[in-house]
Coordinates of C-alpha atoms in Angstrom, one line a residue:
Chain A
M505 CA 77.1 23.4 184.7
K506 CA 76.4 26.2 187.1
Y507 CA 75.9 29.9 185.5
S508 CA 75.9 33.0 187.3
W509 CA 76.2 35.7 184.9
Y510 CA 75.9 35.8 180.8
R511 CA 77.2 38.0 178.2
L512 CA 74.7 40.0 176.4
D513 CA 74.4 39.4 172.5
N514 CA 75.2 42.3 170.2
S515 CA 71.7 42.9 169.2
A516 CA 70.5 42.8 172.9
I517 CA 73.0 45.6 173.8
M518 CA 71.3 48.1 171.6
Y519 CA 67.8 47.3 173.3
Q520 CA 69.6 47.9 176.7
M521 CA 71.2 51.1 175.9
V522 CA 68.0 52.8 174.9
L523 CA 66.2 51.3 177.7
T524 CA 64.5 53.8 180.1
P525 CA 61.6 53.5 182.6
R526 CA 59.2 54.9 179.8
A527 CA 60.5 53.0 176.7
Q528 CA 61.0 49.3 176.9
S529 CA 61.1 46.9 173.9
L530 CA 58.6 44.4 174.9
F531 CA 56.7 41.6 173.3
R532 CA 54.3 39.1 174.5
M533 CA 53.7 35.4 173.8
G534 CA 50.9 33.5 175.4
V535 CA 48.9 30.4 175.4
K536 CA 45.2 30.1 175.4
L537 CA 44.0 26.9 177.2
K538 CA 40.8 25.0 177.0
S539 CA 40.3 25.5 180.8
P540 CA 40.8 28.3 183.3
V541 CA 44.4 28.9 184.2
V542 CA 45.3 27.7 187.8
P543 CA 47.6 30.3 189.2
S544 CA 49.4 28.1 191.8
A545 CA 50.1 25.7 188.9
L546 CA 51.5 28.4 186.7
K547 CA 53.7 29.6 189.3
C548 CA 55.2 26.1 190.0
A549 CA 55.7 25.7 186.1
V550 CA 57.5 29.0 185.9
D551 CA 60.0 27.9 188.8
K552 CA 60.6 24.7 187.0
A553 CA 61.1 26.5 183.8
F554 CA 63.7 28.7 185.3
L555 CA 65.6 25.5 186.4
R556 CA 65.7 24.3 182.6
H557 CA 66.4 28.0 181.4
P558 CA 68.5 29.7 184.0
F559 CA 69.2 32.4 181.3
F560 CA 65.8 33.6 181.9
K561 CA 66.0 33.9 185.6
S562 CA 68.4 36.8 185.3
E563 CA 68.5 40.8 185.7
L564 CA 70.1 43.3 183.6
K565 CA 73.3 45.0 185.0
R566 CA 75.5 47.7 183.8
G567 CA 79.1 46.7 183.2
F568 CA 81.8 49.1 182.4
F569 CA 81.9 48.5 178.6
R570 CA 78.8 46.4 178.1
P571 CA 75.7 45.3 180.0
Y572 CA 75.4 41.8 181.3
L573 CA 72.8 39.5 182.6
D574 CA 73.3 38.3 186.3
E575 CA 71.8 35.6 188.1
N576 CA 68.6 37.0 189.9
K577 CA 68.1 35.3 193.2
L578 CA 65.1 36.9 194.2
P579 CA 61.6 35.1 193.9
F580 CA 59.6 35.6 190.9
I581 CA 56.0 36.9 191.0
I582 CA 53.2 36.0 188.8
E583 CA 50.1 38.4 188.5
E584 CA 46.7 38.6 187.1
D585 CA 46.6 40.5 183.8
D586 CA 45.2 44.0 184.4
G587 CA 44.2 44.4 180.7
V588 CA 47.0 46.9 179.9
L589 CA 48.8 45.3 176.9
L590 CA 52.5 45.3 177.1
K591 CA 52.4 47.5 180.1
L592 CA 55.9 48.5 181.0
L593 CA 58.1 46.2 183.4
D594 CA 58.2 47.8 186.9
F595 CA 61.7 46.6 187.9
S596 CA 61.3 47.8 191.5
S597 CA 58.1 45.8 192.1
N598 CA 59.0 42.7 189.9
N599 CA 62.4 41.9 191.6
R600 CA 64.2 43.1 188.5
Y601 CA 63.1 40.3 186.2
L602 CA 63.2 41.0 182.5
L603 CA 59.9 39.2 181.9
R604 CA 56.5 39.3 183.2
V605 CA 54.0 36.3 183.5
S606 CA 50.3 37.1 183.8
Y607 CA 47.0 35.2 183.4
F608 CA 43.4 36.0 182.7
G609 CA 40.6 33.6 182.1
N610 CA 41.9 30.7 179.9
R611 CA 45.0 32.5 178.8
F612 CA 48.4 33.0 180.3
F613 CA 50.9 35.5 178.9
I614 CA 54.7 36.1 179.2
D615 CA 56.0 39.7 178.4
Y616 CA 59.6 39.5 177.3
F617 CA 62.2 42.4 177.3
H618 CA 63.7 42.1 173.8
G619 CA 67.2 42.5 175.2
L620 CA 66.8 39.0 176.7
C621 CA 65.7 36.9 173.8
D622 CA 64.0 37.1 170.6
G623 CA 60.7 35.2 169.5
T624 CA 62.5 31.8 169.0
G625 CA 64.0 32.0 172.6
A626 CA 60.7 33.3 174.0
L627 CA 58.7 30.6 172.4
E628 CA 61.2 27.8 173.9
F629 CA 60.6 29.2 177.4
L630 CA 57.0 29.4 176.9
K631 CA 56.5 25.7 175.6
T632 CA 58.7 24.8 178.7
V633 CA 56.3 26.8 181.0
A634 CA 53.3 25.1 179.4
F635 CA 54.7 21.7 179.7
Y636 CA 55.6 22.1 183.5
Y637 CA 52.0 23.8 183.9
F638 CA 50.4 20.6 182.8
D639 CA 52.8 18.5 184.8
A640 CA 51.9 20.4 187.8
L641 CA 48.1 19.7 187.1
G642 CA 48.9 16.0 186.5
I643 CA 47.7 16.4 182.9
P644 CA 49.7 14.2 180.4
F645 CA 51.4 16.4 177.8
P646 CA 53.8 15.3 175.1
D647 CA 57.2 16.8 175.4
K648 CA 57.8 16.8 171.5
N649 CA 60.1 19.8 170.6
I650 CA 60.2 21.1 174.2
L651 CA 63.2 21.7 176.4
T652 CA 62.5 20.0 179.6
L653 CA 64.6 19.0 182.7
S654 CA 65.4 15.6 181.0
S655 CA 68.2 17.7 179.2
S656 CA 70.4 20.1 180.9
P657 CA 71.0 23.6 179.7
S658 CA 74.0 23.9 177.5
E659 CA 76.4 26.9 176.8
E660 CA 75.2 27.0 173.2
E661 CA 71.7 28.0 174.4
T662 CA 73.3 31.2 175.9
E663 CA 76.0 32.0 173.3
D664 CA 76.3 35.0 171.3
A665 CA 75.5 33.6 167.9
F666 CA 76.2 37.1 166.2
T667 CA 79.8 37.0 167.2
K668 CA 80.3 33.3 166.4
Y669 CA 79.2 33.7 162.9
Y670 CA 80.7 37.2 162.5
R671 CA 82.2 38.1 159.0
K672 CA 83.8 41.5 158.5
P673 CA 81.2 43.6 156.3
E674 CA 82.1 45.9 153.5
L675 CA 81.6 49.2 155.0
G676 CA 80.8 51.4 152.0
K677 CA 77.9 49.4 150.3
G678 CA 77.0 47.9 153.7
I679 CA 76.2 51.3 155.2
N680 CA 73.8 52.3 152.3
S681 CA 72.1 48.8 152.6
M682 CA 71.8 49.1 156.2
A683 CA 70.7 52.7 156.6
G684 CA 67.8 52.7 154.2
G685 CA 65.7 55.8 153.4
Q686 CA 62.9 57.7 155.1
A687 CA 59.8 55.5 155.4
F688 CA 56.1 56.3 155.0
H689 CA 54.6 56.6 158.7
V690 CA 50.9 55.9 159.6
R691 CA 49.4 58.7 161.6
G692 CA 46.5 59.1 163.7
K693 CA 45.2 59.9 167.2
N694 CA 47.2 58.1 169.9
F695 CA 45.8 56.3 172.9
S696 CA 46.5 59.0 175.7
S697 CA 47.6 56.3 178.3
T698 CA 49.8 53.2 178.4
G699 CA 48.9 49.8 176.7
Y700 CA 48.0 49.2 173.2
G701 CA 44.9 48.3 171.2
L702 CA 44.9 44.7 169.9
I703 CA 42.9 43.3 167.0
Q704 CA 43.5 39.4 166.6
A705 CA 42.4 37.7 163.4
N706 CA 42.1 34.1 163.5
V707 CA 42.0 32.4 160.0
S708 CA 42.5 28.6 158.8
T709 CA 46.1 28.0 158.2
S710 CA 45.3 25.6 155.3
A711 CA 43.0 28.1 153.7
L712 CA 45.8 30.8 154.1
L713 CA 48.4 28.4 152.6
D714 CA 46.1 27.7 149.8
A715 CA 45.5 31.5 149.2
A716 CA 49.4 32.1 149.1
H717 CA 50.1 29.1 147.0
R718 CA 47.5 30.4 144.5
L719 CA 49.5 33.5 144.2
N720 CA 52.7 31.5 144.1
C721 CA 54.2 33.1 147.2
S722 CA 54.8 32.1 150.7
V723 CA 52.4 33.3 153.6
T724 CA 55.0 35.8 154.8
V725 CA 54.9 37.5 151.5
F726 CA 51.2 37.2 151.2
L727 CA 50.6 38.7 154.6
T728 CA 53.2 41.6 153.9
A729 CA 51.6 42.4 150.7
L730 CA 48.1 42.4 152.2
I731 CA 49.1 44.7 155.1
L732 CA 50.9 47.2 152.8
A733 CA 47.9 47.2 150.5
S734 CA 45.7 47.9 153.6
V735 CA 48.0 50.7 154.8
A736 CA 48.1 52.1 151.3
E737 CA 44.1 52.1 151.1
A738 CA 43.6 53.5 154.5
H739 CA 46.3 56.1 154.7
V740 CA 48.0 56.8 151.4
K741 CA 46.3 59.4 149.2
G742 CA 48.1 59.6 145.5
V743 CA 51.7 58.9 145.6
P744 CA 53.3 58.6 148.9
K745 CA 56.0 61.1 149.9
H746 CA 58.1 58.3 151.4
N747 CA 58.4 54.8 150.5
L748 CA 56.2 52.2 152.1
T749 CA 58.4 49.9 154.0
A750 CA 57.9 46.6 155.9
F751 CA 60.5 45.3 158.3
V752 CA 60.3 41.4 158.4
P753 CA 62.6 39.8 161.1
I754 CA 64.6 36.9 159.8
N755 CA 65.4 34.1 162.0
L756 CA 69.3 33.5 161.3
R757 CA 69.1 30.1 163.2
K758 CA 67.7 28.7 159.9
R759 CA 70.9 29.8 158.1
F760 CA 73.5 29.6 160.8
P761 CA 73.3 26.4 163.1
S762 CA 72.7 27.9 166.6
K763 CA 70.8 26.7 169.6
T764 CA 71.0 30.3 171.2
L765 CA 68.0 31.4 173.2
G766 CA 69.1 35.0 173.0
N767 CA 68.6 37.3 169.9
F768 CA 69.7 35.9 166.7
T769 CA 67.6 37.8 164.0
V770 CA 67.9 40.6 161.6
F771 CA 65.4 42.6 159.7
A772 CA 64.6 42.0 155.9
K773 CA 63.8 45.5 154.6
I774 CA 60.8 45.6 152.2
I775 CA 61.1 49.0 150.7
I776 CA 58.2 49.4 148.0
P777 CA 59.2 51.7 145.1
K778 CA 57.2 55.0 144.9
D779 CA 56.0 54.4 141.4
C780 CA 54.7 50.7 142.4
P781 CA 50.9 50.3 142.3
L782 CA 49.8 49.8 145.7
D783 CA 47.1 47.4 145.2
F784 CA 47.3 43.7 146.7
E785 CA 47.5 41.9 143.5
S786 CA 50.5 44.3 142.3
L787 CA 52.2 44.1 145.6
V788 CA 52.6 40.4 145.9
P789 CA 55.3 39.9 143.1
V790 CA 57.1 43.0 144.3
V791 CA 57.2 42.0 147.9
K792 CA 58.3 38.4 146.7
K793 CA 61.1 39.8 144.7
L794 CA 62.4 42.2 147.5
L795 CA 62.2 39.6 150.1
E796 CA 64.1 37.1 148.0
E797 CA 66.8 39.9 147.6
Q798 CA 66.9 40.5 151.2
L799 CA 67.3 36.7 152.1
G800 CA 70.3 36.4 149.8
E801 CA 73.4 35.1 151.3
R802 CA 75.5 38.2 150.8
E803 CA 72.8 40.5 152.3
V804 CA 72.2 38.4 155.3
I805 CA 75.9 38.2 156.1
L806 CA 76.2 42.0 155.8
K807 CA 73.3 42.5 158.2
L808 CA 74.8 40.1 160.7
G809 CA 78.3 41.9 160.4
F810 CA 76.8 45.2 160.9
T811 CA 74.8 44.0 164.0
S812 CA 78.1 42.6 165.5
L813 CA 80.1 45.7 164.7
M814 CA 79.9 47.1 167.9
S815 CA 81.8 44.3 169.8
K816 CA 84.3 44.0 166.9
M817 CA 85.4 47.6 166.3
P818 CA 87.9 48.6 169.0
L819 CA 86.5 52.1 169.0
F820 CA 83.1 50.8 170.1
K821 CA 84.4 47.8 172.0
F822 CA 86.4 49.9 174.4
M823 CA 84.0 52.8 174.7
P824 CA 82.5 53.1 178.1
L825 CA 78.9 52.1 178.3
F826 CA 77.6 55.5 179.5
I827 CA 79.1 57.1 176.5
K828 CA 77.7 54.3 174.1
G829 CA 74.3 54.8 175.8
F830 CA 74.4 58.7 175.4
I831 CA 75.3 58.4 171.7
S832 CA 72.6 55.8 171.1
R833 CA 70.0 57.8 172.7
I834 CA 71.0 61.0 170.7
G835 CA 70.9 58.9 167.6
R836 CA 67.4 57.6 168.5
T837 CA 66.0 60.8 169.3
L838 CA 67.3 62.4 166.0
S839 CA 66.6 59.6 163.8
T840 CA 63.1 58.4 162.7
P841 CA 62.2 54.7 162.2
K842 CA 62.8 53.4 158.9
Q843 CA 59.9 51.2 158.6
T844 CA 56.1 51.6 158.1
F845 CA 55.3 48.5 160.2
I846 CA 57.1 45.4 161.3
L847 CA 55.6 42.0 160.5
S848 CA 57.1 39.1 162.6
N849 CA 56.1 35.6 161.4
M850 CA 57.0 33.1 163.9
G851 CA 55.9 30.3 161.7
K852 CA 54.1 27.0 162.7
I853 CA 54.5 25.8 166.3
D854 CA 54.8 22.1 166.4
I855 CA 54.5 20.4 169.9
G856 CA 52.4 17.4 168.8
E857 CA 48.9 16.7 169.3
N858 CA 47.2 17.5 172.6
E859 CA 43.7 18.3 173.9
V860 CA 44.5 21.3 176.4
I861 CA 46.0 23.9 174.3
D862 CA 43.5 26.1 172.1
E863 CA 46.1 28.7 170.7
F864 CA 49.4 30.4 171.0
L865 CA 49.4 34.1 171.1
F866 CA 52.1 36.5 170.0
N867 CA 51.9 40.3 170.3
L868 CA 54.5 42.9 169.0
N869 CA 55.3 46.2 170.7
C870 CA 54.5 49.5 168.8
N871 CA 55.4 53.3 169.1
K872 CA 54.3 56.6 168.1
K873 CA 56.2 56.5 164.9
T874 CA 55.3 52.9 164.0
P875 CA 52.0 52.7 165.5
D876 CA 50.8 49.5 164.0
N877 CA 52.8 46.2 164.1
V878 CA 51.8 42.7 163.3
G879 CA 52.7 39.3 165.0
V880 CA 51.9 36.2 163.1
L881 CA 52.0 32.3 164.3
S882 CA 50.3 29.2 163.5
Y883 CA 49.3 26.4 165.6
G884 CA 47.3 23.4 164.4
D885 CA 45.0 24.7 161.7
K886 CA 44.7 28.1 163.3
T887 CA 46.9 31.1 162.2
L888 CA 46.6 34.1 164.5
I889 CA 47.4 37.5 163.0
S890 CA 47.7 40.0 165.9
F891 CA 47.8 43.8 165.1
T892 CA 49.0 45.8 168.1
R893 CA 48.3 49.4 167.7
K894 CA 49.1 52.9 169.4
I895 CA 46.5 54.7 167.4
V896 CA 42.7 54.7 167.8
S897 CA 41.8 54.0 164.2
T898 CA 41.2 50.3 163.2
E899 CA 41.0 51.2 159.8
I900 CA 44.0 49.3 158.5
E901 CA 42.8 46.1 160.5
R902 CA 39.4 46.5 158.8
I903 CA 40.6 46.7 155.3
F904 CA 43.0 43.9 156.2
C905 CA 40.3 41.5 157.6
K906 CA 37.7 42.1 155.0
K907 CA 40.3 41.4 152.1
L908 CA 41.6 38.4 154.0
A909 CA 38.0 36.9 154.5
S910 CA 37.4 37.5 150.7
L911 CA 40.7 35.4 149.9
C912 CA 40.8 32.8 152.8
G913 CA 37.2 32.3 153.9
E914 CA 36.2 32.8 157.5
V915 CA 38.1 35.1 159.7
K916 CA 37.4 35.4 163.4
V917 CA 38.2 38.6 165.1
I918 CA 38.7 39.5 168.6
S919 CA 39.8 42.8 170.1
N920 CA 40.9 44.1 173.6
F921 CA 38.7 47.4 172.7
R922 CA 41.4 49.6 174.1
E923 CA 39.4 52.6 172.6
E924 CA 36.5 51.9 175.0
C925 CA 38.9 51.6 178.2
N926 CA 39.3 55.4 179.2
A927 CA 42.4 55.4 176.9
L928 CA 41.4 58.1 174.6
Chain B
M32 CA 28.2 37.0 165.9
R33 CA 29.0 38.2 162.3
C34 CA 29.7 41.8 161.2
K35 CA 28.1 42.1 157.8
N36 CA 29.9 45.3 157.0
C37 CA 33.5 43.6 157.5
N38 CA 32.3 40.2 156.7
V39 CA 34.0 38.6 159.6
E40 CA 33.0 36.6 162.6
I41 CA 33.5 38.4 165.9
A42 CA 34.8 35.8 168.5
C43 CA 34.7 38.1 171.7
K44 CA 31.7 39.5 173.6
S45 CA 31.0 42.9 172.3
S46 CA 28.0 45.1 171.3
V47 CA 30.0 46.6 168.4
C48 CA 32.4 45.2 165.6
P49 CA 36.0 45.9 166.8
L50 CA 36.9 46.8 163.2
C51 CA 34.1 49.2 162.1
H52 CA 32.5 50.0 165.3
K53 CA 29.0 49.3 164.0
P54 CA 26.5 47.7 166.5
L55 CA 26.2 43.9 166.7
V56 CA 24.9 41.4 169.2
S57 CA 27.2 38.9 170.7
D58 CA 27.5 36.3 173.4
G59 CA 31.1 35.3 173.0
E60 CA 33.8 35.2 175.8
V61 CA 35.7 38.3 177.3
P62 CA 39.2 37.4 176.2
F63 CA 41.0 40.3 177.8
P64 CA 40.3 42.1 181.1
T65 CA 39.4 45.9 181.2
P66 CA 42.0 47.9 182.7
A67 CA 41.2 49.9 185.6
T68 CA 41.4 53.7 185.4
K69 CA 44.2 54.9 187.6
K70 CA 44.5 58.5 188.9
I71 CA 48.1 59.4 189.9
L72 CA 47.8 61.7 192.7
M73 CA 50.6 63.1 194.7
G74 CA 51.2 61.2 197.9
K75 CA 49.3 62.6 200.8
F76 CA 52.5 63.1 203.0
S77 CA 54.1 65.2 200.0
L78 CA 51.2 67.4 199.6
A79 CA 50.7 68.0 203.3
Y80 CA 54.4 68.6 203.8
L81 CA 54.7 70.9 200.9
V82 CA 51.9 73.2 202.2
I83 CA 53.3 73.1 205.8
A84 CA 57.0 73.7 204.5
V85 CA 56.0 76.7 202.2
I86 CA 53.8 78.3 204.9
A87 CA 56.5 77.9 207.7
N88 CA 59.3 79.2 205.3
I89 CA 57.4 82.3 204.2
V90 CA 56.9 83.1 208.0
C91 CA 60.6 82.4 208.8
I92 CA 61.9 84.3 206.0
T93 CA 59.8 87.5 206.7
L94 CA 60.7 87.3 210.5
N95 CA 64.4 86.7 209.7
F96 CA 64.6 89.9 207.4
V97 CA 62.4 92.0 209.7
L98 CA 63.8 91.1 213.2
T99 CA 67.4 90.0 212.6
P100 CA 68.5 90.8 209.0
K101 CA 72.2 90.4 209.8
I102 CA 72.0 86.7 210.7
L103 CA 70.4 84.4 208.0
W104 CA 68.9 81.7 210.3
C105 CA 66.0 81.2 208.0
V106 CA 68.5 79.2 205.8
P107 CA 69.0 76.4 208.1
V108 CA 65.2 76.3 208.9
L109 CA 64.9 76.0 205.0
V110 CA 67.5 73.3 204.7
S111 CA 65.8 71.4 207.7
F112 CA 62.7 71.2 206.0
I113 CA 64.3 69.9 202.8
Y114 CA 66.3 67.4 204.9
V115 CA 63.2 66.1 206.8
Y116 CA 61.5 65.6 203.5
Y117 CA 64.4 63.6 202.1
F118 CA 64.8 61.7 205.2
V119 CA 61.3 60.4 205.0
S120 CA 60.6 59.9 201.4
V121 CA 63.9 58.7 200.4
T122 CA 65.6 57.1 203.2
V123 CA 62.6 55.7 205.1
L124 CA 60.0 55.1 202.5
A125 CA 61.7 54.5 199.3
K126 CA 62.6 51.0 198.1
R127 CA 66.2 51.4 197.7
G128 CA 69.3 49.5 199.0
F129 CA 70.4 50.3 202.5
H130 CA 73.9 51.0 201.3
K131 CA 72.5 53.8 198.8
R132 CA 70.4 55.2 201.9
I133 CA 73.6 55.4 204.0
L134 CA 75.5 57.1 201.2
G135 CA 72.6 59.5 200.7
Q136 CA 72.4 60.5 204.1
A137 CA 76.0 61.2 204.5
L138 CA 75.9 63.4 201.4
I139 CA 72.8 65.4 202.2
L140 CA 74.0 66.0 205.9
T141 CA 77.4 67.4 204.3
A142 CA 75.5 69.8 202.2
I143 CA 73.4 70.9 204.8
F144 CA 76.3 71.5 207.1
A145 CA 77.9 73.6 204.2
A146 CA 74.8 75.5 203.7
I147 CA 74.5 76.4 207.4
K148 CA 78.3 77.3 207.5
L149 CA 77.8 79.7 204.4
A150 CA 74.5 81.2 205.8
I151 CA 75.6 81.8 209.5
G152 CA 79.5 81.5 209.1
G153 CA 82.0 81.3 212.0
N154 CA 80.5 78.0 213.4
H155 CA 83.3 75.7 213.1
W156 CA 81.9 73.3 215.6
I157 CA 79.8 71.9 212.7
F158 CA 83.1 70.9 211.0
I159 CA 84.9 69.9 214.0
S160 CA 82.6 67.4 215.5
W161 CA 79.3 66.8 213.4
L162 CA 80.7 66.2 210.0
P163 CA 83.3 63.7 211.1
A164 CA 80.5 62.1 213.4
V165 CA 78.3 61.8 210.3
Y166 CA 81.0 59.9 208.3
L167 CA 82.1 57.8 211.2
V168 CA 78.6 56.6 211.8
S169 CA 78.2 55.9 208.1
D170 CA 81.4 53.9 207.8
L171 CA 80.3 51.8 210.9
L172 CA 76.9 51.3 209.6
M173 CA 78.3 50.3 206.1
L174 CA 80.8 48.0 207.8
I175 CA 78.1 46.1 209.8
F176 CA 75.8 45.9 206.7
I177 CA 78.5 44.4 204.3
F178 CA 79.7 41.9 207.0
K179 CA 76.0 40.8 207.5
K180 CA 75.8 40.3 203.8
K181 CA 79.3 39.2 203.2
N182 CA 78.6 36.7 200.2
E183 CA 77.0 39.7 198.3
A184 CA 79.7 42.2 199.6
S185 CA 81.0 42.8 196.1
K186 CA 77.8 44.5 195.2
Y187 CA 78.2 47.1 197.7
I188 CA 82.0 47.9 197.0
A189 CA 81.3 50.8 194.7
T190 CA 79.2 52.5 197.4
L191 CA 82.0 51.9 199.8
L192 CA 84.4 53.4 197.6
L193 CA 82.5 56.5 197.1
L194 CA 82.0 56.8 200.8
C195 CA 85.6 56.3 201.2
I196 CA 86.1 59.2 198.6
F197 CA 83.6 61.5 200.4
G198 CA 85.2 60.4 203.8
A199 CA 88.0 62.7 202.9
I200 CA 85.6 65.9 203.1
P201 CA 85.9 66.3 207.0
C202 CA 89.7 66.1 206.7
I203 CA 89.8 68.4 203.6
S204 CA 87.5 70.9 205.4
A205 CA 89.7 70.8 208.6
Y206 CA 92.4 72.2 206.6
V207 CA 90.5 74.5 204.3
F208 CA 88.8 76.1 207.3
D209 CA 92.0 75.8 209.5
L210 CA 90.1 74.3 212.2
S211 CA 91.7 74.3 215.6
V212 CA 90.6 70.8 216.5
K213 CA 91.6 68.4 213.5
L214 CA 91.9 64.9 215.2
P215 CA 88.2 64.0 214.7
S216 CA 88.3 64.8 211.0
I217 CA 91.7 62.9 210.7
I218 CA 90.0 59.8 212.4
A219 CA 86.8 59.8 210.2
T220 CA 88.8 59.9 207.0
S221 CA 91.2 57.3 208.2
V222 CA 88.5 55.0 209.3
S223 CA 86.7 55.5 205.8
A224 CA 89.8 54.4 204.2
A225 CA 90.7 51.6 206.5
I226 CA 87.0 50.0 206.1
F227 CA 87.3 50.2 202.4
I228 CA 90.8 48.4 202.5
I229 CA 89.6 45.9 204.9
C230 CA 86.5 45.1 202.8
L231 CA 88.9 44.8 199.8
I232 CA 91.1 42.1 201.5
V233 CA 88.2 40.2 203.2
C234 CA 86.0 40.1 200.2
R235 CA 88.7 39.9 197.5
K236 CA 87.3 36.6 195.8
T237 CA 83.9 38.1 195.2
I238 CA 85.2 41.3 194.2
I239 CA 87.4 39.8 191.5
H240 CA 84.4 37.9 190.5
E241 CA 82.2 41.0 190.3
L242 CA 85.1 42.8 188.2
K243 CA 85.0 40.1 185.8
K244 CA 81.3 40.6 185.2
V245 CA 81.6 44.4 185.0
F246 CA 84.6 44.4 182.7
N247 CA 83.2 41.3 180.5
L248 CA 86.3 39.4 181.0

């Protein structure tokens, strides 16, 4: 089947409408290999991955009512990483692609614009690139759970799953549930130039699971509670003025059968009551209970319904895009983020055993109001917890790693030392 | 290398702990490159041009008001400097589509002619011959460009529509200023409209496809 353009899903439209040359919602996924990256093989791999995933070989265009993805016929350029984490995409120099592929040493990275896909879609593309990278080098690599050219791209991979599973939300109760209140924000001196600080903690997956099971909770609950406790210890004095709030993306593919590579996630909002003790042991049961509530069927359907509202309500549906964009920008300027931080747990990556991939990498974007976000993923017996930060201070990370080491044994830490790179 | 203060293993090459910033000795790998410091400087052309333009215009304005205060000839000089800057930095050097450059040139020349007319007055020759010529040349360049890229013609149809709309300016000005010779203006406007209609007919399939995308049909 030949594709030439794709409708953007409802979640992606929001990302597009607030897209400016200085504000882009980006995230990074990458692979650390056991040998240095060969750029020519990587270029070849990306070109082959585009054949399997033509959805990613696209550029963003503005329609009259909605933006859309149009086939990009220009060549794709890979580049050596310059060390500026999640540097803004320069559409004039990258031939208007919505992703960037870069490499450094043993690692290669793909930075995605969130309007294109979510973490699950991004991971599928990354796995395909990794598969064809080793194929280009003649290294045998299993294709377990990897979309390769042995299967052709299907329409389901580019469907708007939000619209497919839309159910009309209850407006009154729903608005309260969706809006949320003012959240506590971490403050500190920001890096003056672009790029973020990165602290990556590496811990044994089995040790982490054991520690979580000892507290009768999941890894996501364990880590959310630990970060909340670290934020509280580092930045909260006495009773916080606003609630500490963690946003945890929920992959809706686990609830609604969909193969879409586009966005299909909503946020679970973990809002910690002000009177709750903010030590780790007290936070675990609270976070667990709140997350279970947020994962309830009614709540998930409500969130899904609200995300799809823009394409369902005639007022929004037939409003010209420039007016929608104007309203969104005003809304974004006047409102403040409702979260203290975002924790995105990609879960365990299962691509079978191999001798060539050391670890997978996952970094989230952040901004001045939400200056410290966390991406988590596991591969083999390694779990990587990546803190991306806009502020110079590493106090939250320090407290987190120290506590994690006391609960799970050895923790290995690496940093990009942004604070030492003329960024202050 | 281990940081005793944080109780974690530091797995990258560093002289300090990335968490507490206390000194340590490490022989690990360098996982991330060090970003180069970039200083954003104004382009040499822009800077030199700005200095020359400011000096030249101050001299011209002074001479104009001292020697011939009744005729504001310094306005065309000022406008010319702006035009040259636009021509070099936007039309020649900027990485934008050829169709946008054509439209941009037509519009800025229209603005310059209007400024000259307002400043000096009476010189109808600009509107009789120059303005229609600008739109005729723009239309023909656009036509060549579109037929050269016939398969992607639909992408340029919006620009062509704008050129067709602005192509009415010579005709409107001919009647507003009650020009003695109206024929060139009428020809320029007619050619703009004709080219737009020809492109619509020739590229109708790709245009319909493009409209489907734009309106999400």
